[in-house]
XYZ file of C-alpha atoms in Angstrom:
732
model
C -14.560 -20.223 10.464
C -15.923 -20.347 6.862
C -17.245 -17.394 5.248
C -19.068 -18.319 2.318
C -22.573 -17.062 2.707
C -23.204 -13.225 3.136
C -23.055 -12.164 6.710
C -26.420 -11.857 8.927
C -26.593 -9.664 12.222
C -24.111 -10.679 13.907
C -22.413 -8.717 17.784
C -20.284 -6.340 15.811
C -23.779 -5.147 14.604
C -24.604 -3.854 18.215
C -22.050 -1.025 17.260
C -21.439 -0.541 21.003
C -17.370 0.010 20.447
C -17.302 -0.689 17.057
C -17.892 2.598 14.299
C -16.731 4.819 17.070
C -14.286 7.462 16.511
C -11.562 5.994 18.820
C -8.342 7.670 19.748
C -5.380 5.071 19.067
C -4.600 3.078 22.076
C -1.155 3.233 20.837
C -0.797 6.740 20.460
C 0.461 7.573 23.735
C 3.141 5.396 23.228
C 3.875 7.209 19.856
C 4.015 10.578 20.981
C 6.079 9.551 24.147
C 8.755 8.168 21.731
C 8.239 4.959 24.105
C 6.729 2.755 20.628
C 9.615 -0.028 20.065
C 10.636 0.815 16.619
C 13.306 -2.237 14.856
C 16.472 -0.096 15.048
C 15.635 0.972 18.971
C 14.998 -1.958 20.273
C 18.573 -1.801 22.624
C 17.004 -4.129 25.064
C 16.018 -6.977 23.665
C 19.211 -8.819 23.295
C 22.560 -7.244 24.467
C 25.916 -6.564 22.982
C 25.141 -5.781 19.937
C 26.929 -4.289 17.110
C 26.262 -2.194 14.131
C 26.160 -2.648 10.546
C 26.837 -0.468 7.638
C 26.063 -2.238 4.123
C 27.955 -0.707 0.886
C 25.890 -0.659 -1.755
C 26.971 -1.280 -5.612
C 28.568 2.011 -7.588
C 27.603 0.614 -10.839
C 23.885 -0.675 -11.934
C 24.944 -3.385 -14.257
C 27.946 -5.877 -14.425
C 30.555 -7.596 -12.291
C 32.655 -7.085 -9.580
C 36.041 -8.203 -10.446
C 37.076 -7.805 -6.862
C 36.886 -6.915 -3.335
C 39.756 -5.958 -0.812
C 38.248 -5.705 2.731
C 41.832 -5.763 4.138
C 41.937 -1.976 5.315
C 38.284 -1.885 6.456
C 39.089 -4.985 9.000
C 42.028 -2.793 10.022
C 40.323 -0.141 11.037
C 39.538 0.847 14.453
C 36.618 -0.675 15.865
C 35.735 -3.239 13.362
C 34.682 -6.584 14.329
C 33.978 -8.053 10.793
C 33.234 -7.408 7.101
C 31.230 -9.453 4.804
C 31.324 -9.543 1.707
C 29.069 -10.247 -1.581
C 32.020 -12.633 -3.145
C 31.845 -14.959 0.249
C 28.547 -15.998 -0.756
C 26.408 -17.534 -3.458
C 23.177 -15.553 -4.252
C 20.778 -15.856 -1.497
C 17.472 -17.736 -2.790
C 14.689 -14.750 -3.679
C 11.745 -15.037 -1.476
C 8.062 -15.475 -4.079
C 7.609 -11.909 -4.318
C 11.565 -10.230 -4.659
C 12.936 -9.558 -8.018
C 16.598 -8.209 -7.521
C 19.276 -9.811 -5.845
C 19.279 -9.389 -2.053
C 22.715 -10.498 -1.262
C 25.496 -12.639 -2.602
C 27.877 -13.437 -5.894
C 29.803 -11.009 -8.256
C 27.064 -10.367 -10.703
C 25.426 -6.498 -10.215
C 21.871 -6.252 -11.081
C 21.187 -2.577 -10.447
C 23.007 0.147 -8.767
C 23.235 0.211 -4.830
C 22.632 -3.632 -4.486
C 23.864 -4.914 -1.309
C 28.007 -5.949 -2.000
C 29.420 -5.562 1.769
C 28.632 -5.482 5.099
C 30.894 -3.938 7.408
C 30.671 -4.867 11.509
C 31.885 -2.148 14.149
C 31.297 -1.524 17.700
C 29.687 1.664 16.964
C 27.982 3.272 13.568
C 30.453 5.680 12.938
C 32.825 3.061 12.831
C 31.429 0.701 10.587
C 30.236 3.458 8.302
C 34.060 5.239 8.304
C 35.430 1.617 7.718
C 33.236 1.104 4.613
C 35.342 3.665 2.707
C 38.051 1.947 2.915
C 36.756 -1.591 0.595
C 38.266 -1.152 -2.553
C 35.826 -2.434 -5.175
C 37.010 -3.655 -8.905
C 34.249 -3.483 -11.091
C 33.675 -4.131 -14.733
C 30.826 -2.072 -15.761
C 28.298 -3.058 -18.675
C 25.841 -1.095 -21.032
C 22.115 -0.854 -19.609
C 18.780 0.128 -20.326
C 18.094 3.122 -18.029
C 15.399 5.206 -19.962
C 11.974 3.977 -20.290
C 11.011 6.370 -22.988
C 13.866 5.102 -25.069
C 12.972 1.566 -24.734
C 8.960 1.562 -24.662
C 8.295 1.056 -28.185
C 9.846 -2.480 -27.981
C 8.492 -3.514 -25.061
C 6.875 -6.565 -25.244
C 3.902 -7.897 -23.589
C 4.019 -9.085 -19.811
C 3.561 -12.633 -18.586
C 1.831 -13.529 -15.993
C 2.776 -15.801 -13.412
C 2.062 -18.664 -15.552
C 3.486 -16.816 -18.548
C 0.052 -15.589 -20.184
C 0.192 -12.595 -21.715
C -1.383 -9.663 -19.487
C -3.871 -8.583 -21.766
C -7.761 -9.094 -21.751
C -10.040 -8.301 -24.595
C -13.776 -7.928 -24.265
C -16.075 -7.512 -27.229
C -14.775 -5.915 -30.465
C -12.676 -2.641 -29.155
C -11.690 -1.819 -32.876
C -14.819 -2.469 -34.503
C -16.385 -0.381 -31.792
C -14.023 2.658 -31.595
C -13.377 2.929 -35.415
C -17.995 3.375 -35.178
C -18.166 5.365 -32.286
C -19.432 9.233 -32.141
C -16.852 10.791 -30.782
C -13.201 9.813 -29.786
C -10.062 10.599 -28.089
C -7.009 9.037 -28.238
C -3.960 10.499 -25.570
C -0.873 9.285 -23.685
C -0.294 9.841 -20.075
C 3.015 9.569 -18.547
C 3.312 8.752 -14.520
C 7.050 8.867 -12.999
C 8.655 6.815 -10.751
C 8.159 7.433 -7.051
C 9.647 5.973 -4.031
C 7.799 5.267 -0.879
C 9.611 7.445 1.654
C 8.447 6.652 5.020
C 9.522 7.964 8.097
C 11.485 5.061 9.587
C 13.956 3.300 7.543
C 13.839 -0.179 7.034
C 16.423 -1.524 9.775
C 16.887 -4.959 11.690
C 18.441 -6.129 14.415
C 19.961 -9.964 13.873
C 20.258 -12.231 16.614
C 21.354 -16.237 16.517
C 21.016 -18.540 19.475
C 22.435 -21.802 18.074
C 21.077 -22.839 15.037
C 17.934 -19.980 15.416
C 17.567 -16.298 14.374
C 15.766 -13.821 15.781
C 15.059 -10.710 13.672
C 13.556 -7.559 14.889
C 12.920 -5.777 11.982
C 10.280 -3.250 10.240
C 8.174 -5.637 7.938
C 4.537 -4.880 6.768
C 3.913 -9.597 6.580
C 5.395 -11.089 8.917
C 4.268 -14.578 8.077
C 5.859 -13.957 4.321
C 8.686 -12.661 6.264
C 9.496 -15.577 8.034
C 9.316 -18.270 5.226
C 11.664 -16.207 2.583
C 13.994 -15.121 5.480
C 14.639 -19.036 6.096
C 14.206 -19.445 2.297
C 17.638 -17.040 1.906
C 19.403 -18.415 4.964
C 18.747 -22.407 3.726
C 17.026 -23.060 6.827
C 14.036 -24.339 7.964
C 11.177 -21.855 8.760
C 10.569 -23.101 12.492
C 14.306 -21.826 12.980
C 13.293 -18.174 12.493
C 11.460 -15.674 14.648
C 10.469 -12.299 13.011
C 9.067 -9.850 15.838
C 7.665 -6.688 13.917
C 5.203 -5.154 16.631
C 5.783 -1.256 15.471
C 6.444 0.068 11.829
C 6.926 3.852 11.069
C 5.285 3.379 7.300
C 6.215 1.075 4.652
C 3.875 1.889 2.146
C 4.198 -1.117 0.360
C 8.307 -1.520 0.729
C 8.298 -3.542 3.706
C 6.059 -6.402 2.528
C 8.787 -7.950 1.681
C 12.361 -8.651 3.424
C 14.988 -6.780 1.895
C 18.528 -6.715 2.228
C 18.740 -5.488 5.937
C 16.856 -8.369 6.929
C 19.029 -10.399 5.226
C 22.559 -8.792 5.325
C 21.760 -8.203 9.362
C 21.363 -12.475 10.187
C 24.679 -13.487 7.790
C 26.477 -10.461 9.293
C 25.166 -12.109 12.728
C 26.106 -15.419 11.660
C 29.939 -14.849 10.652
C 30.403 -11.969 13.376
C 28.857 -14.554 16.451
C 27.352 -11.444 18.127
C 24.164 -9.742 17.239
C 23.737 -7.001 14.287
C 21.797 -3.772 13.895
C 21.737 -2.390 10.685
C 19.420 0.612 9.304
C 19.518 1.682 5.709
C 20.785 4.790 4.137
C 17.968 6.886 2.454
C 19.775 6.496 -0.953
C 19.881 2.536 -0.655
C 15.947 3.152 0.500
C 15.509 4.311 -3.073
C 18.095 2.522 -5.067
C 18.119 -0.976 -3.153
C 14.925 -1.431 -1.517
C 11.726 -0.974 -4.191
C 9.940 2.064 -6.324
C 6.839 2.931 -7.969
C 8.018 2.277 -11.768
C 7.375 4.570 -13.990
C 4.680 4.744 -17.123
C 3.607 5.607 -20.419
C -0.226 4.590 -20.863
C -2.166 5.528 -24.314
C -6.265 5.532 -23.690
C -8.140 5.578 -26.323
C -12.182 5.973 -25.500
C -15.076 5.925 -27.988
C -19.073 7.157 -26.889
C -21.954 8.005 -28.267
C -23.316 11.260 -28.562
C -25.425 11.162 -25.635
C -22.164 10.266 -23.537
C -22.225 6.529 -23.352
C -19.273 4.595 -23.721
C -18.754 2.097 -26.160
C -15.311 1.418 -26.412
C -12.136 1.449 -23.986
C -8.658 0.518 -24.457
C -6.176 1.130 -21.860
C -2.356 -0.072 -22.518
C 0.386 1.125 -20.273
C 4.161 0.599 -20.346
C 6.509 0.218 -16.943
C 9.973 -1.056 -16.816
C 11.553 -3.436 -14.552
C 14.638 -5.982 -13.967
C 14.518 -8.764 -16.636
C 12.440 -11.049 -13.761
C 10.089 -7.776 -13.035
C 6.352 -7.290 -12.475
C 4.959 -4.702 -14.199
C 2.869 -1.729 -12.760
C -0.410 -2.866 -13.351
C -1.962 0.317 -14.576
C -4.327 -1.466 -16.395
C -6.225 -3.085 -13.384
C -9.260 -0.703 -12.562
C -10.218 -0.069 -16.385
C -11.475 -3.730 -16.705
C -14.036 -3.262 -14.366
C -15.024 0.662 -13.620
C -17.179 1.932 -16.305
C -19.847 0.313 -18.324
C -18.885 -0.203 -22.171
C -19.440 -2.861 -24.308
C -16.169 -3.402 -25.674
C -12.384 -2.876 -24.093
C -9.295 -3.941 -23.912
C -6.645 -3.336 -21.768
C -2.865 -4.530 -21.424
C 0.533 -4.569 -20.201
C 4.221 -4.357 -21.384
C 7.315 -4.610 -19.852
C 10.738 -2.900 -20.660
C 13.700 -4.796 -19.642
C 15.518 -2.193 -17.571
C 18.562 -2.392 -15.300
C 16.711 0.108 -12.977
C 16.148 -0.941 -9.122
C 13.613 -3.113 -8.930
C 9.731 -1.753 -9.222
C 7.145 -3.450 -6.724
C 3.961 -2.512 -4.431
C 4.045 0.899 -3.817
C 0.185 2.331 -1.938
C -2.716 1.044 -4.569
C -0.044 -0.659 -6.971
C -2.261 -0.301 -10.646
C -4.608 1.948 -9.334
C -2.864 5.100 -8.242
C -0.921 5.730 -11.344
C -3.415 4.047 -13.569
C -6.129 6.191 -12.628
C -3.759 9.300 -12.720
C -4.213 8.538 -16.563
C -7.952 7.259 -16.906
C -9.563 10.023 -15.280
C -8.040 12.791 -17.140
C -8.978 10.808 -20.291
C -12.655 10.850 -18.756
C -12.602 14.675 -18.540
C -11.173 15.134 -21.917
C -14.044 12.711 -23.160
C -16.660 14.396 -21.106
C -15.471 18.111 -22.337
C -15.821 16.555 -25.921
C -19.043 15.249 -25.232
C -19.983 18.660 -23.738
C -21.449 16.949 -20.775
C -20.385 17.977 -16.905
C -17.748 16.024 -15.863
C -19.671 14.467 -12.799
C -22.654 13.435 -14.847
C -20.864 11.697 -17.421
C -19.242 9.431 -15.110
C -22.658 8.782 -13.592
C -24.257 8.167 -16.788
C -21.414 5.229 -17.404
C -22.009 3.857 -14.165
C -22.197 0.008 -13.779
C -23.510 -2.363 -11.048
C -22.365 -5.644 -12.857
C -18.691 -6.666 -13.878
C -18.492 -4.944 -17.902
C -16.873 -7.926 -18.420
C -18.783 -10.516 -16.562
C -22.838 -9.544 -16.810
C -23.554 -12.311 -14.460
C -20.750 -10.894 -11.698
C -22.691 -8.121 -10.328
C -20.859 -5.874 -7.681
C -21.600 -6.634 -3.646
C -21.993 -3.243 -3.546
C -21.429 -0.161 -5.351
C -22.342 3.038 -4.614
C -19.957 5.234 -6.658
C -23.035 7.423 -7.854
C -23.759 8.389 -3.807
C -19.890 9.163 -4.050
C -20.537 11.536 -6.858
C -23.520 13.218 -5.720
C -22.734 13.816 -2.394
C -18.856 15.298 -3.253
C -20.540 16.927 -6.142
C -22.969 18.921 -3.081
C -20.354 18.952 -0.164
C -17.951 20.162 -2.656
C -20.083 22.903 -4.195
C -19.336 22.063 -7.567
C -22.232 23.828 -9.218
C -20.136 27.025 -8.822
C -17.379 25.817 -10.798
C -17.403 27.802 -14.654
C -17.687 25.408 -17.310
C -14.959 27.433 -19.676
C -11.641 27.069 -18.170
C -9.104 29.782 -17.555
C -12.030 32.417 -16.613
C -12.439 32.281 -13.032
C -10.017 34.786 -11.708
C -8.750 35.624 -7.994
C -6.513 38.718 -7.970
C -2.969 36.914 -9.119
C -4.726 33.763 -9.378
C -6.347 31.164 -11.480
C -8.615 28.935 -9.805
C -10.326 25.766 -10.667
C -12.378 22.961 -9.499
C -11.785 19.540 -10.657
C -13.139 16.015 -9.929
C -12.247 12.362 -10.083
C -13.449 9.081 -9.112
C -11.245 6.496 -6.975
C -11.646 3.170 -7.179
C -9.832 -0.046 -5.681
C -10.790 -3.473 -5.502
C -11.582 -5.368 -2.156
C -9.015 -8.476 -1.178
C -9.894 -11.318 0.883
C -7.809 -13.406 2.618
C -7.149 -15.963 5.423
C -6.569 -14.333 9.088
C -6.229 -16.219 12.155
C -5.953 -14.483 15.882
C -5.609 -16.253 19.672
C -7.917 -14.197 22.113
C -6.998 -15.264 25.891
C -9.597 -14.287 28.757
C -7.576 -14.408 32.021
C -8.507 -14.879 35.353
C -8.678 -10.575 36.020
C -11.262 -10.143 33.306
C -8.455 -9.127 30.576
C -8.660 -10.344 27.155
C -5.626 -10.220 25.065
C -5.665 -10.233 21.307
C -2.584 -11.941 19.918
C -2.189 -12.104 15.980
C 1.148 -11.369 13.799
C -0.817 -8.518 12.359
C 1.067 -5.241 11.721
C 0.244 -1.733 12.289
C 1.786 0.519 9.750
C 0.649 3.710 11.079
C -2.931 2.670 10.241
C -4.638 1.942 13.642
C -4.639 -1.561 13.632
C -3.877 -2.225 17.520
C -7.115 -0.254 18.123
C -9.607 -1.761 15.413
C -8.601 -5.169 16.716
C -9.536 -4.050 20.589
C -12.798 -2.636 19.310
C -13.286 -6.014 17.593
C -12.610 -8.442 20.964
C -14.083 -5.580 23.442
C -17.417 -5.594 21.101
C -17.295 -9.234 20.300
C -16.545 -9.931 24.175
C -18.916 -7.372 26.068
C -16.293 -5.170 27.568
C -15.053 -1.761 27.194
C -12.111 -0.901 25.310
C -9.512 -0.718 28.292
C -10.373 -4.588 29.230
C -8.360 -5.560 26.178
C -4.846 -6.034 25.489
C -3.345 -6.045 21.794
C -0.334 -7.612 20.995
C 0.969 -7.629 17.407
C 3.622 -8.405 14.549
C 5.326 -11.447 16.444
C 5.878 -14.859 13.884
C 5.087 -16.834 17.195
C 1.714 -15.481 16.869
C -1.575 -17.273 14.647
C -0.810 -16.518 11.014
C -2.992 -12.865 9.518
C -3.699 -11.216 6.834
C -0.889 -9.035 7.488
C -0.532 -5.154 6.298
C -0.757 -4.234 2.167
C -3.278 -3.761 -0.255
C -5.591 -2.254 1.912
C -7.018 -5.738 2.754
C -5.311 -5.771 6.666
C -8.488 -4.296 8.296
C -10.977 -5.906 7.342
C -9.298 -9.419 7.381
C -7.540 -8.805 10.362
C -10.724 -7.925 12.949
C -12.464 -10.616 11.038
C -9.871 -13.156 12.062
C -10.282 -11.919 15.471
C -14.116 -11.971 15.505
C -12.968 -15.924 14.708
C -11.149 -16.621 17.729
C -14.203 -14.512 19.745
C -16.229 -16.824 18.480
C -14.746 -19.594 20.092
C -13.830 -17.909 22.895
C -17.617 -16.961 23.399
C -18.104 -20.552 23.184
C -16.076 -21.630 25.958
C -16.783 -19.197 27.736
C -20.584 -19.546 27.563
C -20.124 -23.124 28.069
C -18.151 -22.931 31.660
C -20.868 -21.048 33.125
C -24.175 -23.216 32.053
C -25.399 -20.875 29.430
C -26.434 -21.803 25.425
C -23.173 -20.773 23.494
C -25.453 -19.780 20.488
C -27.755 -17.893 22.489
C -25.854 -16.184 25.231
C -25.319 -12.588 24.862
C -22.459 -11.098 26.169
C -22.335 -7.431 27.155
C -21.205 -4.781 30.149
C -18.713 -7.391 31.102
C -21.559 -9.769 31.745
C -23.049 -12.904 29.930
C -26.844 -12.836 29.989
C -28.954 -15.701 28.949
C -33.274 -14.978 29.755
C -32.932 -14.365 33.232
C -29.822 -15.693 33.873
C -26.767 -13.291 34.041
C -23.345 -13.807 35.388
C -19.887 -12.106 35.166
C -18.030 -12.782 32.434
C -15.217 -13.637 35.388
C -16.868 -16.384 36.325
C -16.072 -18.342 33.399
C -12.135 -18.406 34.174
C -12.623 -19.151 37.757
C -10.753 -22.307 36.810
C -8.238 -20.601 34.713
C -7.497 -18.956 31.279
C -9.737 -19.263 28.559
C -8.034 -19.601 25.106
C -10.161 -18.941 21.630
C -8.036 -19.446 18.244
C -9.488 -19.641 15.005
C -8.933 -18.293 11.572
C -11.330 -16.422 9.008
C -11.455 -18.370 5.406
C -13.249 -17.518 2.973
C -15.136 -19.415 0.147
C -15.639 -17.856 -3.413
C -17.974 -14.896 -2.418
C -15.177 -12.697 -4.195
C -16.005 -14.474 -7.243
C -19.514 -14.586 -7.689
C -19.864 -10.875 -6.598
C -16.660 -7.990 -7.490
C -16.155 -6.544 -4.480
C -14.743 -3.031 -4.347
C -14.192 0.407 -2.683
C -14.676 3.899 -4.407
C -14.660 7.503 -4.040
C -15.138 10.380 -5.153
C -12.511 12.876 -5.149
C -13.302 17.184 -5.895
C -10.255 19.489 -5.583
C -10.168 23.523 -5.638
C -6.675 24.721 -7.309
C -5.430 28.326 -7.809
C -2.569 28.655 -10.321
C -0.018 32.181 -10.220
C -1.225 33.994 -13.517
C 2.527 35.298 -13.683
C 4.696 32.797 -11.831
C 3.055 29.487 -13.025
C 2.982 28.317 -9.440
C 0.035 25.715 -8.340
C -1.814 26.147 -4.912
C -4.334 23.400 -3.626
C -7.306 25.551 -1.843
C -9.213 22.583 -0.792
C -9.637 19.122 -1.222
C -13.345 17.007 -0.656
C -13.549 13.076 -0.698
C -16.359 11.162 -0.488
C -15.617 6.909 0.268
C -17.969 4.168 0.084
C -15.784 1.400 1.761
C -18.435 -1.073 3.706
C -18.527 -0.561 7.427
C -16.016 1.836 8.924
C -14.694 0.171 11.805
C -13.183 2.962 13.158
C -14.014 6.817 11.334
C -11.472 8.666 13.590
C -8.181 6.564 12.085
C -10.070 5.815 9.227
C -9.794 9.649 8.190
C -6.439 9.833 9.206
C -5.724 6.969 6.556
C -8.075 8.750 3.768
C -6.142 12.149 4.391
C -2.784 10.752 4.537
C -3.974 9.038 0.924
C -5.015 12.546 -0.205
C -1.888 14.641 0.886
C 0.570 11.516 -0.790
C -1.980 11.834 -4.236
C -0.986 15.470 -4.227
C 2.477 15.015 -4.051
C 2.692 12.561 -7.116
C 0.433 15.218 -8.935
C 2.305 17.964 -7.839
C 5.666 17.209 -6.722
C 7.184 13.758 -6.182
C 9.429 12.279 -9.189
C 12.556 10.174 -9.020
C 15.033 11.332 -11.088
C 17.218 8.771 -13.505
C 20.604 9.583 -14.290
C 20.257 7.645 -17.859
C 24.186 7.327 -18.226
C 24.688 5.534 -15.237
C 21.135 3.959 -13.799
C 20.282 5.131 -10.535
C 17.918 7.877 -8.848
C 19.762 10.919 -8.148
C 17.580 12.221 -5.873
C 17.555 9.696 -3.360
C 17.109 11.198 -0.474
C 14.398 13.318 2.028
C 16.139 16.579 1.134
C 16.079 16.177 -2.797
C 13.017 14.050 -3.169
C 10.075 16.279 -2.215
C 6.880 15.350 -0.504
C 4.218 17.658 0.424
C 4.454 19.123 3.699
C 1.761 20.856 5.979
C 2.528 24.324 3.750
C 0.898 22.536 0.491
C -1.466 20.760 2.580
C -5.076 23.128 2.856
C -8.236 21.984 4.648
C -9.459 18.537 3.355
C -13.361 16.983 4.132
C -13.696 13.238 4.457
C -17.238 11.627 4.370
C -17.990 8.201 4.423
C -20.964 6.551 3.097
C -23.061 5.370 5.321
C -23.373 1.420 4.336
C -21.847 -2.519 4.918
C -21.439 -4.994 2.821
C -22.547 -8.573 3.812
C -20.474 -9.924 1.215
C -16.795 -9.334 2.274
C -17.107 -10.557 5.864
C -18.389 -10.922 9.211
C -17.552 -7.210 9.442
C -18.924 -6.459 6.720
C -15.961 -3.980 6.361
C -13.437 -3.302 3.489
C -10.210 -1.234 2.832
C -10.019 2.133 2.798
C -6.193 3.021 3.421
C -5.597 2.775 -0.455
C -8.668 4.217 -1.970
C -7.984 7.650 -0.489
C -4.579 7.863 -3.306
C -6.854 6.961 -6.213
C -8.274 9.349 -8.211
C -6.427 12.613 -6.227
C -4.354 13.258 -8.972
C -6.180 13.532 -11.312
C -8.580 15.913 -9.939
C -5.770 17.691 -9.096
C -4.780 17.417 -13.009
C -8.455 18.823 -14.215
C -8.647 21.714 -11.500
C -5.653 23.131 -12.904
C -6.715 22.833 -16.746
C -10.446 24.140 -15.574
C -7.770 26.947 -13.931
C -5.384 27.882 -16.509
C -7.245 26.185 -19.811
C -3.684 24.191 -20.559
C -4.005 20.210 -20.554
C -0.892 18.601 -18.792
C -0.585 14.329 -19.174
C 2.513 14.021 -17.776
C 3.188 14.063 -13.715
C 4.286 15.724 -11.592
C 2.635 18.813 -12.693
C 5.077 21.435 -11.917
C 4.723 25.218 -13.713
C 7.195 24.763 -16.544
C 4.644 22.332 -17.901
C 1.763 25.371 -18.287
C 3.897 28.718 -17.602
C 4.788 29.570 -21.174
C 1.415 28.829 -22.217
C -0.911 30.770 -20.220
C -3.131 33.291 -21.072
């Protein structure tokens, strides 16, 4: 199905199942411990051996030699795989760091050996017996030290990642009011509950991996490339994923090394990355240094906007695209954005929830508040004044839907913004300084081809098959809701099977594109199934109506099961997009409001309450959408107040590389949270008229917290995380 004109009325608009707050159909499996996660797939193949990866003890250099003889002789050891016995594996399209093979070390904890044993404990113990002789090289581990020498980053075609519109320099110089400040965000790790884990098994020349991966087709393609075998010889199965946040978008060392180890040992191998390797071996959100300059007229209208961000990565890596939203978020006749990349010898920087916008808005939305204060304007009204309904860099490209102002107005009302003191540091409650802050959220809406297969059995059960994944987001449920709505069935008559590369290729989970695109793929497949079913019972498929388990047209009504009297029907199709996303800027919007208290004696910050109002097209399942947003708000709170991968600048690794020392919010840190959705649809997005929401919830939260702390204390902090030492010495 090709989607190249705006959606009109269709069966989804009946909203008998779609749009209802629905419990997740996979919930009972998860809370009873029966959902099969990768490392726990004990039943998929017998005689599984355990693998344990040894990571490099240096950040850059070479391995001179490796002696694995003692490890091979250790109790229970089946085999040892050495990086020196393999050429570097070919990298996938989105990978930067070497996953395995060769003597060269690109980063700390690079996988250099795999011990395979009868038990996990035996594999781990034997890994300590491997003797490695390194040649350590000097490395670049300090972003601050190398930022000034960072060059403009290059895009995929070698173009410089810088955009200019109008005459920023001239407009900034002529502006009546200006701001110029630098903001810093630290490196962060994904810290999901389930580690990267894989079971690999060879059957002849075909390998199956039961793994934890967000993008099944990407994983299949990249594993085939890494193993130097045809794609049809690879099967990837990932029905349940215990969180990913982007770290499982692309295959990592666990998948590649497990497959190599299983082939060498002649047995299935299962392994899970240790927590330190998750931080240092996989990916992280890179630290940024962002300079933002704003120019405005005295009436508050922005005239000049510049956002320049520097981040670090491996020599062939990509920058953190923290300026993405600044290109299109606010009106302004003149702007420039630029990304610079410092070449570092730290672990690979790559996608983490809302890459670009999440750290970019942490800076931009403080800058907007600073300009509002300088103008003597309310921060909400300042943002509303600078709203735009068209792409500021292309006036002929309107937004498909932009309810940004409504997000701000409603958020202010729900939160009680009118009670905020405009004078920082003046509201006191006992030992606590109390402040209110807000920030805007923005995240683009990405369209991706997505396919599905839908079966109607003789028992009247509809089965959905697609390689789409559920990373804890509620995918099982919204796909079931889509099929139920389209086929006129109750939810319990739909079965959903996911995450198998033998199924049709979906959009996968990432970039908040999963829900809209994968449900649209199921929609397309259901249209095919509806056509077959209607024709089977002699009705016009273009006019037939599917409701209450029956097919209706005029005075005729037959049970849906009559269509399968002769056997199962199968509909398969994909949603493919035209150029509506080129004609129209597609995005999601939010208003975030936070009340903070800061202890006037200790400087300890405390979140009192949080409110988010989101505009993201049709909300397919308000219950799971709300869960996504409050989870993102919580993650944003962590980024603002505590999350920080500490770098050992001598040896080039992240020191706090486990859940004991990398701090994330706990229940006691997160108070009452409210989430409200704007009732709207976007017919330019897909037949579902939906957009993503899973990453929008994190975009802007950090700045709202920072702005609330400023309102509470009168101390402006531009470096994250905002720990008490930033303001303790400056409290009145």
